[in-house]
């Protein structure tokens, strides 16, 4: 199974990279922002194996949040509202009317917010190692990671 990266445009003009594999009930993975690189993650055997196993019975959708991976790196709005726009752009681009949503770690607040705004679209909400607020998971905020990204983007994403 191969991964193809395509793009969706948010309402505020940001290009969001996404990939889809498999067929069936859509299963949308929120990126573990700010560490998102669907292309690099595909190169990790265990992660690729997880997604291809899931794709036997589901349509697996993954995307890079704004400013990360193959998405528009000039976009620098790290707000929850902006992250919801990223998810919304991908969902709309794919024409998904109902799907399961997976919110791991820092993606959890995005998944919770989206499910609250669009409950009719979310058939299932799976949360892993997260909380309702980013500061509860990552109390220092993203300043150290922002500084590292500004200094050496490749090192930060590795």
PDB file of N, CA, C and O in Angstrom, residues 80-122:
ATOM      1  N   UNK A  80      -6.329  26.927  19.048  1.00  0.00           N
ATOM      2  CA  UNK A  80      -7.254  25.810  18.903  1.00  0.00           C
ATOM      3  C   UNK A  80      -8.192  26.052  17.721  1.00  0.00           C
ATOM      4  O   UNK A  80      -8.468  25.135  16.936  1.00  0.00           O
ATOM      5  N   UNK A  81      -8.669  27.274  17.567  1.00  0.00           N
ATOM      6  CA  UNK A  81      -9.560  27.592  16.443  1.00  0.00           C
ATOM      7  C   UNK A  81      -8.889  27.303  15.098  1.00  0.00           C
ATOM      8  O   UNK A  81      -9.517  26.770  14.177  1.00  0.00           O
ATOM      9  N   UNK A  82      -7.620  27.653  14.976  1.00  0.00           N
ATOM     10  CA  UNK A  82      -6.894  27.415  13.736  1.00  0.00           C
ATOM     11  C   UNK A  82      -6.726  25.920  13.484  1.00  0.00           C
ATOM     12  O   UNK A  82      -6.870  25.451  12.347  1.00  0.00           O
ATOM     13  N   UNK A  83      -6.456  25.161  14.536  1.00  0.00           N
ATOM     14  CA  UNK A  83      -6.288  23.717  14.382  1.00  0.00           C
ATOM     15  C   UNK A  83      -7.603  23.039  13.988  1.00  0.00           C
ATOM     16  O   UNK A  83      -7.613  22.079  13.219  1.00  0.00           O
ATOM     17  N   UNK A  84      -8.706  23.561  14.483  1.00  0.00           N
ATOM     18  CA  UNK A  84     -10.020  23.050  14.078  1.00  0.00           C
ATOM     19  C   UNK A  84     -10.252  23.357  12.593  1.00  0.00           C
ATOM     20  O   UNK A  84     -10.804  22.525  11.864  1.00  0.00           O
ATOM     21  N   UNK A  85      -9.797  24.525  12.126  1.00  0.00           N
ATOM     22  CA  UNK A  85      -9.910  24.851  10.701  1.00  0.00           C
ATOM     23  C   UNK A  85      -9.141  23.855   9.838  1.00  0.00           C
ATOM     24  O   UNK A  85      -9.592  23.495   8.741  1.00  0.00           O
ATOM     25  N   UNK A  86      -7.977  23.409  10.321  1.00  0.00           N
ATOM     26  CA  UNK A  86      -7.180  22.423   9.580  1.00  0.00           C
ATOM     27  C   UNK A  86      -7.977  21.136   9.388  1.00  0.00           C
ATOM     28  O   UNK A  86      -8.089  20.615   8.273  1.00  0.00           O
ATOM     29  N   UNK A  87      -8.523  20.627  10.481  1.00  0.00           N
ATOM     30  CA  UNK A  87      -9.328  19.408  10.423  1.00  0.00           C
ATOM     31  C   UNK A  87     -10.543  19.612   9.519  1.00  0.00           C
ATOM     32  O   UNK A  87     -10.856  18.773   8.669  1.00  0.00           O
ATOM     33  N   UNK A  88     -11.209  20.719   9.682  1.00  0.00           N
ATOM     34  CA  UNK A  88     -12.409  21.017   8.899  1.00  0.00           C
ATOM     35  C   UNK A  88     -12.082  21.052   7.397  1.00  0.00           C
ATOM     36  O   UNK A  88     -12.854  20.549   6.570  1.00  0.00           O
ATOM     37  N   UNK A  89     -10.943  21.617   7.027  1.00  0.00           N
ATOM     38  CA  UNK A  89     -10.550  21.693   5.618  1.00  0.00           C
ATOM     39  C   UNK A  89     -10.382  20.305   5.015  1.00  0.00           C
ATOM     40  O   UNK A  89     -10.841  20.037   3.901  1.00  0.00           O
ATOM     41  N   UNK A  90      -9.732  19.420   5.752  1.00  0.00           N
ATOM     42  CA  UNK A  90      -9.505  18.059   5.256  1.00  0.00           C
ATOM     43  C   UNK A  90     -10.830  17.317   5.121  1.00  0.00           C
ATOM     44  O   UNK A  90     -11.112  16.683   4.097  1.00  0.00           O
ATOM     45  N   UNK A  91     -11.655  17.404   6.145  1.00  0.00           N
ATOM     46  CA  UNK A  91     -12.953  16.723   6.142  1.00  0.00           C
ATOM     47  C   UNK A  91     -13.817  17.217   4.982  1.00  0.00           C
ATOM     48  O   UNK A  91     -14.430  16.418   4.263  1.00  0.00           O
ATOM     49  N   UNK A  92     -13.850  18.519   4.779  1.00  0.00           N
ATOM     50  CA  UNK A  92     -14.655  19.072   3.690  1.00  0.00           C
ATOM     51  C   UNK A  92     -14.091  18.709   2.319  1.00  0.00           C
ATOM     52  O   UNK A  92     -14.829  18.392   1.395  1.00  0.00           O
ATOM     53  N   UNK A  93     -12.774  18.752   2.198  1.00  0.00           N
ATOM     54  CA  UNK A  93     -12.126  18.400   0.918  1.00  0.00           C
ATOM     55  C   UNK A  93     -12.459  16.970   0.526  1.00  0.00           C
ATOM     56  O   UNK A  93     -12.688  16.669  -0.649  1.00  0.00           O
ATOM     57  N   UNK A  94     -12.531  16.079   1.514  1.00  0.00           N
ATOM     58  CA  UNK A  94     -12.844  14.673   1.258  1.00  0.00           C
ATOM     59  C   UNK A  94     -14.344  14.405   1.189  1.00  0.00           C
ATOM     60  O   UNK A  94     -14.756  13.302   0.845  1.00  0.00           O
ATOM     61  N   UNK A  95     -15.152  15.393   1.550  1.00  0.00           N
ATOM     62  CA  UNK A  95     -16.595  15.220   1.510  1.00  0.00           C
ATOM     63  C   UNK A  95     -17.114  14.237   2.545  1.00  0.00           C
ATOM     64  O   UNK A  95     -18.111  13.550   2.319  1.00  0.00           O
ATOM     65  N   UNK A  96     -16.452  14.183   3.698  1.00  0.00           N
ATOM     66  CA  UNK A  96     -16.857  13.244   4.746  1.00  0.00           C
ATOM     67  C   UNK A  96     -18.054  13.806   5.511  1.00  0.00           C
ATOM     68  O   UNK A  96     -17.974  14.871   6.100  1.00  0.00           O
ATOM     69  N   UNK A  97     -19.138  13.068   5.518  1.00  0.00           N
ATOM     70  CA  UNK A  97     -20.319  13.517   6.261  1.00  0.00           C
ATOM     71  C   UNK A  97     -20.369  12.903   7.655  1.00  0.00           C
ATOM     72  O   UNK A  97     -20.948  13.484   8.568  1.00  0.00           O
ATOM     73  N   UNK A  98     -19.753  11.744   7.821  1.00  0.00           N
ATOM     74  CA  UNK A  98     -19.728  11.078   9.135  1.00  0.00           C
ATOM     75  C   UNK A  98     -18.445  10.251   9.220  1.00  0.00           C
ATOM     76  O   UNK A  98     -18.088   9.547   8.277  1.00  0.00           O
ATOM     77  N   UNK A  99     -17.761  10.348  10.351  1.00  0.00           N
ATOM     78  CA  UNK A  99     -16.473   9.684  10.497  1.00  0.00           C
ATOM     79  C   UNK A  99     -16.126   9.522  11.968  1.00  0.00           C
ATOM     80  O   UNK A  99     -16.652  10.221  12.829  1.00  0.00           O
ATOM     81  N   UNK A 100     -15.213   8.588  12.235  1.00  0.00           N
ATOM     82  CA  UNK A 100     -14.654   8.418  13.573  1.00  0.00           C
ATOM     83  C   UNK A 100     -13.438   9.333  13.672  1.00  0.00           C
ATOM     84  O   UNK A 100     -12.701   9.522  12.707  1.00  0.00           O
ATOM     85  N   UNK A 101     -13.214   9.889  14.847  1.00  0.00           N
ATOM     86  CA  UNK A 101     -12.157  10.861  15.070  1.00  0.00           C
ATOM     87  C   UNK A 101     -11.242  10.361  16.184  1.00  0.00           C
ATOM     88  O   UNK A 101     -11.713   9.984  17.253  1.00  0.00           O
ATOM     89  N   UNK A 102      -9.921  10.341  15.906  1.00  0.00           N
ATOM     90  CA  UNK A 102      -8.927   9.890  16.883  1.00  0.00           C
ATOM     91  C   UNK A 102      -8.084  11.092  17.295  1.00  0.00           C
ATOM     92  O   UNK A 102      -7.461  11.733  16.450  1.00  0.00           O
ATOM     93  N   UNK A 103      -8.062  11.382  18.603  1.00  0.00           N
ATOM     94  CA  UNK A 103      -7.313  12.520  19.126  1.00  0.00           C
ATOM     95  C   UNK A 103      -6.250  12.072  20.117  1.00  0.00           C
ATOM     96  O   UNK A 103      -6.527  11.975  21.305  1.00  0.00           O
ATOM     97  N   UNK A 104      -5.034  11.782  19.635  1.00  0.00           N
ATOM     98  CA  UNK A 104      -3.961  11.401  20.548  1.00  0.00           C
ATOM     99  C   UNK A 104      -3.248  12.614  21.138  1.00  0.00           C
ATOM    100  O   UNK A 104      -3.139  13.651  20.478  1.00  0.00           O
ATOM    101  N   UNK A 105      -2.777  12.510  22.333  1.00  0.00           N
ATOM    102  CA  UNK A 105      -1.988  13.510  23.053  1.00  0.00           C
ATOM    103  C   UNK A 105      -2.486  14.932  22.801  1.00  0.00           C
ATOM    104  O   UNK A 105      -3.612  15.251  23.129  1.00  0.00           O
ATOM    105  N   UNK A 106      -1.663  15.780  22.178  1.00  0.00           N
ATOM    106  CA  UNK A 106      -2.046  17.174  21.982  1.00  0.00           C
ATOM    107  C   UNK A 106      -3.133  17.354  20.918  1.00  0.00           C
ATOM    108  O   UNK A 106      -3.690  18.437  20.773  1.00  0.00           O
ATOM    109  N   UNK A 107      -3.470  16.288  20.208  1.00  0.00           N
ATOM    110  CA  UNK A 107      -4.577  16.334  19.258  1.00  0.00           C
ATOM    111  C   UNK A 107      -5.929  16.192  19.937  1.00  0.00           C
ATOM    112  O   UNK A 107      -6.965  16.482  19.340  1.00  0.00           O
ATOM    113  N   UNK A 108      -5.926  15.747  21.191  1.00  0.00           N
ATOM    114  CA  UNK A 108      -7.176  15.551  21.918  1.00  0.00           C
ATOM    115  C   UNK A 108      -8.048  16.789  22.022  1.00  0.00           C
ATOM    116  O   UNK A 108      -9.244  16.727  21.717  1.00  0.00           O
ATOM    117  N   UNK A 109      -7.505  17.930  22.435  1.00  0.00           N
ATOM    118  CA  UNK A 109      -8.336  19.130  22.512  1.00  0.00           C
ATOM    119  C   UNK A 109      -8.946  19.530  21.168  1.00  0.00           C
ATOM    120  O   UNK A 109     -10.070  20.016  21.114  1.00  0.00           O
ATOM    121  N   UNK A 110      -8.222  19.288  20.081  1.00  0.00           N
ATOM    122  CA  UNK A 110      -8.743  19.592  18.749  1.00  0.00           C
ATOM    123  C   UNK A 110      -9.922  18.660  18.447  1.00  0.00           C
ATOM    124  O   UNK A 110     -10.973  19.110  17.968  1.00  0.00           O
ATOM    125  N   UNK A 111      -9.756  17.379  18.745  1.00  0.00           N
ATOM    126  CA  UNK A 111     -10.820  16.400  18.511  1.00  0.00           C
ATOM    127  C   UNK A 111     -12.052  16.733  19.350  1.00  0.00           C
ATOM    128  O   UNK A 111     -13.185  16.677  18.863  1.00  0.00           O
ATOM    129  N   UNK A 112     -11.846  17.083  20.599  1.00  0.00           N
ATOM    130  CA  UNK A 112     -12.960  17.420  21.495  1.00  0.00           C
ATOM    131  C   UNK A 112     -13.692  18.663  20.985  1.00  0.00           C
ATOM    132  O   UNK A 112     -14.927  18.702  20.930  1.00  0.00           O
ATOM    133  N   UNK A 113     -12.928  19.676  20.588  1.00  0.00           N
ATOM    134  CA  UNK A 113     -13.543  20.910  20.088  1.00  0.00           C
ATOM    135  C   UNK A 113     -14.340  20.638  18.818  1.00  0.00           C
ATOM    136  O   UNK A 113     -15.475  21.109  18.677  1.00  0.00           O
ATOM    137  N   UNK A 114     -13.762  19.871  17.902  1.00  0.00           N
ATOM    138  CA  UNK A 114     -14.464  19.586  16.651  1.00  0.00           C
ATOM    139  C   UNK A 114     -15.741  18.794  16.908  1.00  0.00           C
ATOM    140  O   UNK A 114     -16.799  19.105  16.355  1.00  0.00           O
ATOM    141  N   UNK A 115     -15.654  17.781  17.760  1.00  0.00           N
ATOM    142  CA  UNK A 115     -16.838  16.966  18.076  1.00  0.00           C
ATOM    143  C   UNK A 115     -17.918  17.820  18.738  1.00  0.00           C
ATOM    144  O   UNK A 115     -19.111  17.599  18.512  1.00  0.00           O
ATOM    145  N   UNK A 116     -17.518  18.793  19.534  1.00  0.00           N
ATOM    146  CA  UNK A 116     -18.484  19.686  20.163  1.00  0.00           C
ATOM    147  C   UNK A 116     -19.156  20.616  19.164  1.00  0.00           C
ATOM    148  O   UNK A 116     -20.339  20.919  19.283  1.00  0.00           O
ATOM    149  N   UNK A 117     -18.398  21.062  18.174  1.00  0.00           N
ATOM    150  CA  UNK A 117     -18.942  21.969  17.159  1.00  0.00           C
ATOM    151  C   UNK A 117     -19.779  21.246  16.101  1.00  0.00           C
ATOM    152  O   UNK A 117     -20.740  21.798  15.584  1.00  0.00           O
ATOM    153  N   UNK A 118     -19.379  20.011  15.783  1.00  0.00           N
ATOM    154  CA  UNK A 118     -20.028  19.265  14.701  1.00  0.00           C
ATOM    155  C   UNK A 118     -20.386  17.848  15.156  1.00  0.00           C
ATOM    156  O   UNK A 118     -19.913  16.863  14.576  1.00  0.00           O
ATOM    157  N   UNK A 119     -21.223  17.712  16.168  1.00  0.00           N
ATOM    158  CA  UNK A 119     -21.503  16.381  16.730  1.00  0.00           C
ATOM    159  C   UNK A 119     -22.153  15.413  15.745  1.00  0.00           C
ATOM    160  O   UNK A 119     -21.932  14.202  15.847  1.00  0.00           O
ATOM    161  N   UNK A 120     -22.898  15.899  14.783  1.00  0.00           N
ATOM    162  CA  UNK A 120     -23.560  15.009  13.830  1.00  0.00           C
ATOM    163  C   UNK A 120     -22.558  14.330  12.890  1.00  0.00           C
ATOM    164  O   UNK A 120     -22.849  13.272  12.337  1.00  0.00           O
ATOM    165  N   UNK A 121     -21.380  14.925  12.729  1.00  0.00           N
ATOM    166  CA  UNK A 121     -20.369  14.342  11.839  1.00  0.00           C
ATOM    167  C   UNK A 121     -19.536  13.267  12.519  1.00  0.00           C
ATOM    168  O   UNK A 121     -19.002  12.394  11.853  1.00  0.00           O
ATOM    169  N   UNK A 122     -19.375  13.353  13.823  1.00  0.00           N
ATOM    170  CA  UNK A 122     -18.452  12.463  14.546  1.00  0.00           C
ATOM    171  C   UNK A 122     -19.218  11.254  15.078  1.00  0.00           C
ATOM    172  O   UNK A 122     -19.995  11.357  16.018  1.00  0.00           O
TER     173      UNK A 122
END
